[in-house]
Amino acid sequence: MTIDQKIKDDFLKYGIILGVILLALSIFSYYFITQMITSPALFVAAPIMFSLFIPIVITVFLCFNGRKRIGGYWTFKQATTGIFIMFLTAYILQFIGKDIIFDKVIEPQGIQKTQLAAINAKTTIAKQRGEDQKSIDKDLAEMKKDFELQQNSNVGSIIQGFVISILFVFLFALIFGSLFKKDPPVYQAQ
């Protein structure tokens, strides 16, 4: 087995692991936001923690572990290829698991529950800041309009979102590939 094939195989497995973790985090984040939160500050912090901080830490760990498994060195192309495979696999698993199965079958009223939690958190934060009711009502109307746009998605917008997401996955793979590449040392003849 060549090193390129080993990278593809290992990072496909890492993508499955990352996808399952992301799926679990997104489902837990949904329930945390809609049912467990009592503080508006947690409503803001929870999505950052569950969808940004924890996945980045796990991704960094998987990248270092994958590089170590192939001997500690890989080129930019190898790093980007492996990381792209991992990110794409994780994205597809999370898309199928969360956006299709969970949102359509298990929790079809999820958008409305998330909207209600967001409105409650926004109202509480605005009242704590001492904003007047007119300003709060205006902000809530804008939030409701944004949620209505999310609910009225069609096949074209879903496909467009999927394509844009794949482009972002590739961009992130390029960034992570440049960060984690480690070219083998070049020895000079004496």
Short mmCIF file of N, CA and C in Angstrom, two decimals:
data_model
loop_
_atom_site.label_atom_id
_atom_site.label_comp_id
_atom_site.label_asym_id
_atom_site.label_seq_id
_atom_site.Cartn_x
_atom_site.Cartn_y
_atom_site.Cartn_z
N MET A 1 0.85 -1.18 0.00
CA MET A 1 0.00 0.00 0.00
C MET A 1 0.90 1.25 0.00
N THR A 2 0.60 2.17 -0.90
CA THR A 2 1.39 3.40 -0.98
C THR A 2 1.00 4.34 0.15
N ILE A 3 1.84 5.33 0.39
CA ILE A 3 1.56 6.29 1.45
C ILE A 3 0.31 7.11 1.13
N ASP A 4 0.11 7.43 -0.16
CA ASP A 4 -1.09 8.18 -0.55
C ASP A 4 -2.36 7.37 -0.29
N GLN A 5 -2.32 6.06 -0.57
CA GLN A 5 -3.48 5.21 -0.32
C GLN A 5 -3.72 5.07 1.18
N LYS A 6 -2.65 4.98 1.96
CA LYS A 6 -2.79 4.88 3.42
C LYS A 6 -3.41 6.17 3.97
N ILE A 7 -3.00 7.31 3.45
CA ILE A 7 -3.59 8.59 3.87
C ILE A 7 -5.08 8.59 3.57
N LYS A 8 -5.45 8.18 2.37
CA LYS A 8 -6.88 8.17 2.00
C LYS A 8 -7.68 7.24 2.89
N ASP A 9 -7.16 6.05 3.13
CA ASP A 9 -7.87 5.08 3.97
C ASP A 9 -8.00 5.57 5.41
N ASP A 10 -6.88 6.03 5.98
CA ASP A 10 -6.90 6.50 7.37
C ASP A 10 -7.82 7.69 7.55
N PHE A 11 -7.76 8.64 6.62
CA PHE A 11 -8.55 9.85 6.79
C PHE A 11 -10.02 9.65 6.42
N LEU A 12 -10.32 8.60 5.67
CA LEU A 12 -11.72 8.23 5.50
C LEU A 12 -12.28 7.74 6.83
N LYS A 13 -11.50 6.93 7.53
CA LYS A 13 -11.91 6.46 8.87
C LYS A 13 -12.02 7.63 9.84
N TYR A 14 -11.05 8.54 9.79
CA TYR A 14 -11.10 9.72 10.67
C TYR A 14 -12.32 10.59 10.34
N GLY A 15 -12.68 10.64 9.05
CA GLY A 15 -13.86 11.40 8.65
C GLY A 15 -15.13 10.81 9.24
N ILE A 16 -15.20 9.49 9.27
CA ILE A 16 -16.36 8.83 9.88
C ILE A 16 -16.40 9.15 11.37
N ILE A 17 -15.25 9.06 12.03
CA ILE A 17 -15.18 9.39 13.46
C ILE A 17 -15.59 10.84 13.69
N LEU A 18 -15.02 11.75 12.92
CA LEU A 18 -15.34 13.17 13.06
C LEU A 18 -16.81 13.44 12.76
N GLY A 19 -17.35 12.78 11.74
CA GLY A 19 -18.75 12.96 11.39
C GLY A 19 -19.69 12.51 12.49
N VAL A 20 -19.39 11.38 13.11
CA VAL A 20 -20.22 10.89 14.21
C VAL A 20 -20.14 11.85 15.40
N ILE A 21 -18.93 12.34 15.68
CA ILE A 21 -18.77 13.30 16.79
C ILE A 21 -19.52 14.60 16.49
N LEU A 22 -19.39 15.11 15.27
CA LEU A 22 -20.10 16.34 14.90
C LEU A 22 -21.61 16.16 14.96
N LEU A 23 -22.08 15.01 14.53
CA LEU A 23 -23.51 14.71 14.59
C LEU A 23 -23.99 14.69 16.03
N ALA A 24 -23.25 14.02 16.89
CA ALA A 24 -23.62 13.96 18.31
C ALA A 24 -23.58 15.36 18.94
N LEU A 25 -22.56 16.14 18.61
CA LEU A 25 -22.46 17.50 19.16
C LEU A 25 -23.60 18.39 18.67
N SER A 26 -23.97 18.27 17.40
CA SER A 26 -25.04 19.13 16.88
C SER A 26 -26.39 18.76 17.48
N ILE A 27 -26.63 17.48 17.68
CA ILE A 27 -27.89 17.05 18.31
C ILE A 27 -27.90 17.48 19.78
N PHE A 28 -26.78 17.27 20.48
CA PHE A 28 -26.72 17.70 21.87
C PHE A 28 -26.87 19.22 21.97
N SER A 29 -26.25 19.95 21.06
CA SER A 29 -26.36 21.41 21.06
C SER A 29 -27.81 21.85 20.87
N TYR A 30 -28.53 21.17 19.98
CA TYR A 30 -29.94 21.49 19.75
C TYR A 30 -30.73 21.34 21.04
N TYR A 31 -30.58 20.19 21.71
CA TYR A 31 -31.33 19.96 22.94
C TYR A 31 -30.86 20.89 24.06
N PHE A 32 -29.57 21.17 24.08
CA PHE A 32 -29.03 22.08 25.09
C PHE A 32 -29.64 23.47 24.93
N ILE A 33 -29.71 23.95 23.69
CA ILE A 33 -30.24 25.28 23.41
C ILE A 33 -31.74 25.35 23.65
N THR A 34 -32.46 24.34 23.24
CA THR A 34 -33.93 24.42 23.30
C THR A 34 -34.52 23.97 24.63
N GLN A 35 -33.80 23.17 25.42
CA GLN A 35 -34.43 22.63 26.62
C GLN A 35 -33.64 22.83 27.91
N MET A 36 -32.33 22.95 27.84
CA MET A 36 -31.54 22.97 29.07
C MET A 36 -31.09 24.36 29.50
N ILE A 37 -31.02 25.28 28.57
CA ILE A 37 -30.44 26.60 28.88
C ILE A 37 -31.40 27.43 29.72
N THR A 38 -30.83 28.03 30.76
CA THR A 38 -31.59 28.98 31.57
C THR A 38 -30.99 30.37 31.46
N SER A 39 -29.77 30.46 30.99
CA SER A 39 -29.09 31.75 30.88
C SER A 39 -28.95 32.15 29.41
N PRO A 40 -29.27 33.41 29.07
CA PRO A 40 -29.09 33.87 27.68
C PRO A 40 -27.63 33.84 27.24
N ALA A 41 -26.71 34.02 28.18
CA ALA A 41 -25.29 33.98 27.82
C ALA A 41 -24.90 32.58 27.33
N LEU A 42 -25.48 31.56 27.93
CA LEU A 42 -25.21 30.20 27.47
C LEU A 42 -25.79 29.96 26.09
N PHE A 43 -26.90 30.62 25.77
CA PHE A 43 -27.49 30.48 24.43
C PHE A 43 -26.51 30.95 23.37
N VAL A 44 -25.75 31.98 23.67
CA VAL A 44 -24.76 32.51 22.73
C VAL A 44 -23.50 31.65 22.75
N ALA A 45 -23.06 31.22 23.92
CA ALA A 45 -21.80 30.48 24.05
C ALA A 45 -21.90 29.04 23.59
N ALA A 46 -23.04 28.41 23.78
CA ALA A 46 -23.18 26.98 23.46
C ALA A 46 -22.91 26.66 21.99
N PRO A 47 -23.49 27.39 21.03
CA PRO A 47 -23.19 27.05 19.63
C PRO A 47 -21.72 27.23 19.28
N ILE A 48 -21.08 28.23 19.86
CA ILE A 48 -19.66 28.44 19.59
C ILE A 48 -18.85 27.26 20.13
N MET A 49 -19.19 26.84 21.32
CA MET A 49 -18.48 25.73 21.96
C MET A 49 -18.70 24.42 21.20
N PHE A 50 -19.96 24.11 20.86
CA PHE A 50 -20.29 22.82 20.26
C PHE A 50 -20.01 22.75 18.76
N SER A 51 -20.07 23.87 18.07
CA SER A 51 -19.89 23.80 16.61
C SER A 51 -18.57 24.39 16.14
N LEU A 52 -17.79 24.97 17.04
CA LEU A 52 -16.52 25.56 16.61
C LEU A 52 -15.35 25.04 17.45
N PHE A 53 -15.36 25.31 18.73
CA PHE A 53 -14.21 25.01 19.57
C PHE A 53 -13.92 23.51 19.68
N ILE A 54 -14.89 22.73 20.09
CA ILE A 54 -14.68 21.29 20.26
C ILE A 54 -14.33 20.61 18.93
N PRO A 55 -15.04 20.90 17.82
CA PRO A 55 -14.65 20.27 16.55
C PRO A 55 -13.23 20.64 16.08
N ILE A 56 -12.80 21.87 16.34
CA ILE A 56 -11.44 22.25 15.93
C ILE A 56 -10.41 21.47 16.74
N VAL A 57 -10.64 21.33 18.04
CA VAL A 57 -9.71 20.57 18.88
C VAL A 57 -9.64 19.12 18.40
N ILE A 58 -10.79 18.52 18.12
CA ILE A 58 -10.81 17.13 17.65
C ILE A 58 -10.12 17.01 16.29
N THR A 59 -10.36 17.97 15.40
CA THR A 59 -9.75 17.95 14.08
C THR A 59 -8.23 18.05 14.17
N VAL A 60 -7.74 18.94 15.02
CA VAL A 60 -6.29 19.08 15.21
C VAL A 60 -5.70 17.76 15.71
N PHE A 61 -6.36 17.15 16.69
CA PHE A 61 -5.89 15.87 17.21
C PHE A 61 -5.84 14.82 16.10
N LEU A 62 -6.90 14.73 15.29
CA LEU A 62 -6.94 13.72 14.22
C LEU A 62 -5.87 13.99 13.17
N CYS A 63 -5.61 15.26 12.86
CA CYS A 63 -4.58 15.60 11.87
C CYS A 63 -3.19 15.20 12.37
N PHE A 64 -2.88 15.54 13.62
CA PHE A 64 -1.58 15.14 14.18
C PHE A 64 -1.46 13.62 14.25
N ASN A 65 -2.51 12.95 14.67
CA ASN A 65 -2.49 11.50 14.78
C ASN A 65 -2.32 10.86 13.41
N GLY A 66 -3.04 11.38 12.42
CA GLY A 66 -2.93 10.83 11.07
C GLY A 66 -1.54 11.02 10.48
N ARG A 67 -0.95 12.19 10.71
CA ARG A 67 0.39 12.46 10.21
C ARG A 67 1.39 11.53 10.90
N LYS A 68 1.21 11.29 12.18
CA LYS A 68 2.11 10.41 12.92
C LYS A 68 2.00 8.97 12.41
N ARG A 69 0.78 8.55 12.06
CA ARG A 69 0.56 7.17 11.60
C ARG A 69 1.25 6.88 10.27
N ILE A 70 1.49 7.91 9.47
CA ILE A 70 2.13 7.67 8.17
C ILE A 70 3.64 7.94 8.21
N GLY A 71 4.16 8.18 9.39
CA GLY A 71 5.60 8.35 9.50
C GLY A 71 6.04 9.74 9.92
N GLY A 72 5.10 10.64 10.14
CA GLY A 72 5.44 11.97 10.64
C GLY A 72 5.67 13.03 9.59
N TYR A 73 5.66 12.63 8.33
CA TYR A 73 5.91 13.61 7.26
C TYR A 73 4.88 13.42 6.16
N TRP A 74 4.43 14.54 5.61
CA TRP A 74 3.58 14.50 4.43
C TRP A 74 3.67 15.85 3.73
N THR A 75 3.48 15.83 2.44
CA THR A 75 3.56 17.05 1.65
C THR A 75 2.25 17.84 1.78
N PHE A 76 2.25 19.03 1.25
CA PHE A 76 1.04 19.86 1.27
C PHE A 76 -0.10 19.15 0.54
N LYS A 77 0.21 18.54 -0.60
CA LYS A 77 -0.83 17.85 -1.38
C LYS A 77 -1.39 16.67 -0.59
N GLN A 78 -0.52 15.89 0.03
CA GLN A 78 -0.97 14.74 0.81
C GLN A 78 -1.81 15.19 2.01
N ALA A 79 -1.35 16.23 2.69
CA ALA A 79 -2.09 16.75 3.85
C ALA A 79 -3.46 17.26 3.42
N THR A 80 -3.50 18.04 2.37
CA THR A 80 -4.76 18.61 1.90
C THR A 80 -5.71 17.51 1.43
N THR A 81 -5.20 16.53 0.73
CA THR A 81 -6.04 15.43 0.25
C THR A 81 -6.64 14.66 1.42
N GLY A 82 -5.81 14.27 2.37
CA GLY A 82 -6.31 13.53 3.53
C GLY A 82 -7.31 14.32 4.34
N ILE A 83 -6.99 15.57 4.59
CA ILE A 83 -7.88 16.41 5.40
C ILE A 83 -9.18 16.69 4.65
N PHE A 84 -9.12 16.88 3.34
CA PHE A 84 -10.34 17.08 2.55
C PHE A 84 -11.23 15.84 2.61
N ILE A 85 -10.63 14.67 2.50
CA ILE A 85 -11.41 13.43 2.59
C ILE A 85 -12.07 13.34 3.96
N MET A 86 -11.32 13.67 5.01
CA MET A 86 -11.87 13.62 6.36
C MET A 86 -13.02 14.61 6.51
N PHE A 87 -12.81 15.86 6.09
CA PHE A 87 -13.85 16.89 6.22
C PHE A 87 -15.08 16.56 5.39
N LEU A 88 -14.88 16.10 4.15
CA LEU A 88 -16.01 15.79 3.27
C LEU A 88 -16.82 14.62 3.83
N THR A 89 -16.14 13.59 4.30
CA THR A 89 -16.85 12.44 4.89
C THR A 89 -17.64 12.88 6.12
N ALA A 90 -17.00 13.69 6.97
CA ALA A 90 -17.68 14.18 8.19
C ALA A 90 -18.88 15.05 7.82
N TYR A 91 -18.72 15.91 6.82
CA TYR A 91 -19.82 16.78 6.41
C TYR A 91 -20.99 15.97 5.88
N ILE A 92 -20.71 14.99 5.04
CA ILE A 92 -21.79 14.17 4.46
C ILE A 92 -22.52 13.40 5.55
N LEU A 93 -21.78 12.80 6.49
CA LEU A 93 -22.41 12.09 7.60
C LEU A 93 -23.28 13.02 8.44
N GLN A 94 -22.74 14.19 8.74
CA GLN A 94 -23.49 15.14 9.57
C GLN A 94 -24.70 15.68 8.81
N PHE A 95 -24.57 15.91 7.51
CA PHE A 95 -25.68 16.40 6.70
C PHE A 95 -26.81 15.36 6.67
N ILE A 96 -26.46 14.11 6.41
CA ILE A 96 -27.48 13.06 6.35
C ILE A 96 -28.10 12.85 7.74
N GLY A 97 -27.24 12.75 8.74
CA GLY A 97 -27.74 12.47 10.09
C GLY A 97 -28.55 13.59 10.70
N LYS A 98 -28.07 14.82 10.58
CA LYS A 98 -28.74 15.95 11.26
C LYS A 98 -29.78 16.59 10.34
N ASP A 99 -29.36 17.01 9.16
CA ASP A 99 -30.25 17.79 8.29
C ASP A 99 -31.37 16.96 7.67
N ILE A 100 -31.12 15.70 7.42
CA ILE A 100 -32.15 14.88 6.78
C ILE A 100 -32.89 14.04 7.82
N ILE A 101 -32.17 13.17 8.52
CA ILE A 101 -32.85 12.24 9.43
C ILE A 101 -33.37 12.95 10.68
N PHE A 102 -32.50 13.67 11.39
CA PHE A 102 -32.92 14.26 12.65
C PHE A 102 -33.94 15.38 12.44
N ASP A 103 -33.63 16.32 11.54
CA ASP A 103 -34.51 17.48 11.35
C ASP A 103 -35.83 17.14 10.66
N LYS A 104 -35.85 16.14 9.81
CA LYS A 104 -37.08 15.82 9.07
C LYS A 104 -37.91 14.71 9.72
N VAL A 105 -37.24 13.78 10.42
CA VAL A 105 -37.96 12.63 10.97
C VAL A 105 -38.09 12.70 12.49
N ILE A 106 -36.98 12.86 13.17
CA ILE A 106 -36.99 12.79 14.64
C ILE A 106 -37.53 14.07 15.27
N GLU A 107 -37.10 15.21 14.80
CA GLU A 107 -37.48 16.49 15.42
C GLU A 107 -37.93 17.47 14.32
N PRO A 108 -39.09 17.22 13.69
CA PRO A 108 -39.52 18.09 12.57
C PRO A 108 -39.87 19.52 13.00
N GLN A 109 -40.14 19.75 14.27
CA GLN A 109 -40.45 21.10 14.76
C GLN A 109 -39.21 21.78 15.33
N GLY A 110 -38.05 21.31 14.97
CA GLY A 110 -36.80 21.84 15.52
C GLY A 110 -36.56 23.30 15.23
N ILE A 111 -36.89 23.74 14.03
CA ILE A 111 -36.66 25.15 13.67
C ILE A 111 -37.53 26.05 14.53
N GLN A 112 -38.77 25.67 14.75
CA GLN A 112 -39.66 26.48 15.58
C GLN A 112 -39.17 26.52 17.03
N LYS A 113 -38.70 25.38 17.55
CA LYS A 113 -38.20 25.34 18.92
C LYS A 113 -36.93 26.19 19.07
N THR A 114 -36.06 26.11 18.07
CA THR A 114 -34.85 26.92 18.09
C THR A 114 -35.20 28.40 17.99
N GLN A 115 -36.19 28.72 17.15
CA GLN A 115 -36.64 30.10 17.00
C GLN A 115 -37.18 30.62 18.33
N LEU A 116 -37.99 29.86 19.00
CA LEU A 116 -38.55 30.28 20.29
C LEU A 116 -37.44 30.50 21.32
N ALA A 117 -36.46 29.60 21.36
CA ALA A 117 -35.35 29.76 22.30
C ALA A 117 -34.53 31.00 21.97
N ALA A 118 -34.32 31.26 20.66
CA ALA A 118 -33.56 32.44 20.26
C ALA A 118 -34.30 33.73 20.60
N ILE A 119 -35.60 33.73 20.38
CA ILE A 119 -36.41 34.92 20.70
C ILE A 119 -36.39 35.18 22.20
N ASN A 120 -36.53 34.13 22.99
CA ASN A 120 -36.50 34.30 24.45
C ASN A 120 -35.15 34.82 24.93
N ALA A 121 -34.07 34.28 24.38
CA ALA A 121 -32.73 34.73 24.77
C ALA A 121 -32.49 36.17 24.34
N LYS A 122 -32.90 36.51 23.12
CA LYS A 122 -32.72 37.88 22.61
C LYS A 122 -33.52 38.87 23.44
N THR A 123 -34.74 38.51 23.80
CA THR A 123 -35.58 39.39 24.61
C THR A 123 -34.97 39.61 25.99
N THR A 124 -34.50 38.55 26.61
CA THR A 124 -33.90 38.66 27.94
C THR A 124 -32.64 39.52 27.91
N ILE A 125 -31.79 39.31 26.92
CA ILE A 125 -30.56 40.10 26.80
C ILE A 125 -30.90 41.57 26.57
N ALA A 126 -31.87 41.84 25.69
CA ALA A 126 -32.24 43.23 25.40
C ALA A 126 -32.82 43.92 26.64
N LYS A 127 -33.63 43.20 27.40
CA LYS A 127 -34.21 43.78 28.62
C LYS A 127 -33.13 44.03 29.66
N GLN A 128 -32.15 43.15 29.75
CA GLN A 128 -31.06 43.34 30.70
C GLN A 128 -30.22 44.56 30.33
N ARG A 129 -30.12 44.85 29.05
CA ARG A 129 -29.38 46.03 28.59
C ARG A 129 -30.18 47.31 28.73
N GLY A 130 -31.46 47.17 29.01
CA GLY A 130 -32.29 48.36 29.19
C GLY A 130 -32.83 48.94 27.90
N GLU A 131 -32.91 48.14 26.84
CA GLU A 131 -33.44 48.63 25.57
C GLU A 131 -34.95 48.82 25.68
N ASP A 132 -35.47 49.78 24.90
CA ASP A 132 -36.92 50.03 24.94
C ASP A 132 -37.67 48.96 24.15
N GLN A 133 -38.94 48.81 24.44
CA GLN A 133 -39.76 47.74 23.86
C GLN A 133 -39.87 47.87 22.35
N LYS A 134 -39.87 49.10 21.84
CA LYS A 134 -39.98 49.31 20.39
C LYS A 134 -38.76 48.74 19.66
N SER A 135 -37.59 48.96 20.22
CA SER A 135 -36.36 48.43 19.64
C SER A 135 -36.34 46.91 19.71
N ILE A 136 -36.78 46.37 20.83
CA ILE A 136 -36.83 44.91 21.00
C ILE A 136 -37.78 44.29 19.97
N ASP A 137 -38.97 44.90 19.80
CA ASP A 137 -39.94 44.38 18.84
C ASP A 137 -39.40 44.40 17.41
N LYS A 138 -38.65 45.45 17.07
CA LYS A 138 -38.06 45.57 15.74
C LYS A 138 -37.04 44.44 15.51
N ASP A 139 -36.17 44.21 16.51
CA ASP A 139 -35.17 43.14 16.40
C ASP A 139 -35.83 41.76 16.28
N LEU A 140 -36.89 41.55 17.05
CA LEU A 140 -37.58 40.27 17.00
C LEU A 140 -38.27 40.04 15.66
N ALA A 141 -38.81 41.11 15.08
CA ALA A 141 -39.44 40.99 13.75
C ALA A 141 -38.41 40.58 12.70
N GLU A 142 -37.20 41.14 12.80
CA GLU A 142 -36.14 40.77 11.86
C GLU A 142 -35.71 39.30 12.05
N MET A 143 -35.63 38.89 13.32
CA MET A 143 -35.29 37.49 13.59
C MET A 143 -36.33 36.55 13.01
N LYS A 144 -37.61 36.89 13.19
CA LYS A 144 -38.69 36.03 12.69
C LYS A 144 -38.64 35.94 11.16
N LYS A 145 -38.31 37.05 10.52
CA LYS A 145 -38.20 37.06 9.05
C LYS A 145 -37.06 36.14 8.60
N ASP A 146 -35.92 36.19 9.31
CA ASP A 146 -34.80 35.31 8.97
C ASP A 146 -35.16 33.84 9.16
N PHE A 147 -35.88 33.52 10.22
CA PHE A 147 -36.29 32.13 10.44
C PHE A 147 -37.27 31.67 9.37
N GLU A 148 -38.15 32.54 8.91
CA GLU A 148 -39.09 32.17 7.85
C GLU A 148 -38.34 31.83 6.56
N LEU A 149 -37.27 32.58 6.27
CA LEU A 149 -36.48 32.28 5.08
C LEU A 149 -35.82 30.90 5.21
N GLN A 150 -35.40 30.53 6.41
CA GLN A 150 -34.78 29.22 6.62
C GLN A 150 -35.80 28.09 6.43
N GLN A 151 -37.03 28.32 6.84
CA GLN A 151 -38.05 27.28 6.74
C GLN A 151 -38.51 27.06 5.30
N ASN A 152 -38.48 28.10 4.50
CA ASN A 152 -38.99 28.01 3.13
C ASN A 152 -37.89 27.65 2.15
N SER A 153 -37.19 26.54 2.40
CA SER A 153 -36.13 26.12 1.50
C SER A 153 -36.69 25.13 0.49
N ASN A 154 -36.17 25.20 -0.74
CA ASN A 154 -36.58 24.27 -1.78
C ASN A 154 -35.37 23.43 -2.20
N VAL A 155 -35.57 22.55 -3.14
CA VAL A 155 -34.50 21.65 -3.57
C VAL A 155 -33.33 22.45 -4.13
N GLY A 156 -33.60 23.49 -4.88
CA GLY A 156 -32.53 24.32 -5.45
C GLY A 156 -31.67 24.97 -4.39
N SER A 157 -32.30 25.51 -3.36
CA SER A 157 -31.52 26.16 -2.30
C SER A 157 -30.74 25.13 -1.47
N ILE A 158 -31.29 23.93 -1.33
CA ILE A 158 -30.57 22.88 -0.60
C ILE A 158 -29.34 22.46 -1.39
N ILE A 159 -29.49 22.27 -2.70
CA ILE A 159 -28.35 21.90 -3.55
C ILE A 159 -27.31 23.01 -3.57
N GLN A 160 -27.78 24.25 -3.68
CA GLN A 160 -26.86 25.39 -3.67
C GLN A 160 -26.10 25.44 -2.35
N GLY A 161 -26.78 25.24 -1.24
CA GLY A 161 -26.13 25.23 0.07
C GLY A 161 -25.13 24.11 0.19
N PHE A 162 -25.46 22.94 -0.37
CA PHE A 162 -24.57 21.79 -0.34
C PHE A 162 -23.29 22.08 -1.13
N VAL A 163 -23.44 22.66 -2.32
CA VAL A 163 -22.27 22.99 -3.15
C VAL A 163 -21.39 24.03 -2.46
N ILE A 164 -22.00 25.05 -1.90
CA ILE A 164 -21.24 26.08 -1.20
C ILE A 164 -20.51 25.47 0.00
N SER A 165 -21.18 24.57 0.69
CA SER A 165 -20.55 23.90 1.84
C SER A 165 -19.35 23.08 1.41
N ILE A 166 -19.45 22.39 0.28
CA ILE A 166 -18.31 21.60 -0.21
C ILE A 166 -17.14 22.51 -0.57
N LEU A 167 -17.44 23.68 -1.13
CA LEU A 167 -16.37 24.63 -1.43
C LEU A 167 -15.69 25.10 -0.14
N PHE A 168 -16.48 25.36 0.90
CA PHE A 168 -15.90 25.75 2.18
C PHE A 168 -15.11 24.60 2.79
N VAL A 169 -15.58 23.38 2.63
CA VAL A 169 -14.84 22.21 3.13
C VAL A 169 -13.48 22.15 2.45
N PHE A 170 -13.44 22.39 1.14
CA PHE A 170 -12.16 22.38 0.42
C PHE A 170 -11.26 23.53 0.89
N LEU A 171 -11.85 24.71 1.09
CA LEU A 171 -11.07 25.84 1.58
C LEU A 171 -10.46 25.53 2.96
N PHE A 172 -11.26 24.97 3.85
CA PHE A 172 -10.74 24.60 5.17
C PHE A 172 -9.69 23.50 5.07
N ALA A 173 -9.85 22.58 4.12
CA ALA A 173 -8.85 21.53 3.91
C ALA A 173 -7.53 22.16 3.44
N LEU A 174 -7.61 23.16 2.59
CA LEU A 174 -6.40 23.87 2.16
C LEU A 174 -5.71 24.56 3.33
N ILE A 175 -6.51 25.22 4.16
CA ILE A 175 -5.95 25.93 5.31
C ILE A 175 -5.31 24.93 6.28
N PHE A 176 -6.05 23.87 6.63
CA PHE A 176 -5.50 22.88 7.56
C PHE A 176 -4.33 22.14 6.93
N GLY A 177 -4.38 21.88 5.61
CA GLY A 177 -3.26 21.24 4.93
C GLY A 177 -1.99 22.07 5.00
N SER A 178 -2.13 23.39 4.84
CA SER A 178 -0.95 24.26 4.93
C SER A 178 -0.43 24.34 6.35
N LEU A 179 -1.33 24.23 7.34
CA LEU A 179 -0.90 24.29 8.73
C LEU A 179 -0.22 22.99 9.19
N PHE A 180 -0.68 21.86 8.68
CA PHE A 180 -0.20 20.57 9.17
C PHE A 180 0.79 19.87 8.25
N LYS A 181 1.13 20.46 7.12
CA LYS A 181 2.10 19.81 6.24
C LYS A 181 3.45 19.79 6.95
N LYS A 182 4.19 18.77 6.70
CA LYS A 182 5.53 18.65 7.25
C LYS A 182 6.34 17.85 6.26
N ASP A 183 7.09 18.57 5.44
CA ASP A 183 7.87 17.92 4.41
C ASP A 183 9.00 17.11 5.03
N PRO A 184 9.32 15.97 4.41
CA PRO A 184 10.44 15.19 4.93
C PRO A 184 11.74 15.98 4.78
N PRO A 185 12.68 15.75 5.68
CA PRO A 185 13.94 16.49 5.58
C PRO A 185 14.71 16.10 4.33
N VAL A 186 15.39 17.06 3.76
CA VAL A 186 16.19 16.83 2.57
C VAL A 186 17.64 16.78 3.01
N TYR A 187 18.28 15.65 2.81
CA TYR A 187 19.68 15.49 3.22
C TYR A 187 20.58 15.87 2.07
N GLN A 188 21.63 16.60 2.39
CA GLN A 188 22.59 17.00 1.37
C GLN A 188 23.81 16.09 1.45
N ALA A 189 24.29 15.71 0.29
CA ALA A 189 25.49 14.88 0.25
C ALA A 189 26.71 15.72 0.61
N GLN A 190 27.61 15.18 1.41
CA GLN A 190 28.77 15.95 1.87
C GLN A 190 29.90 15.83 0.88
#
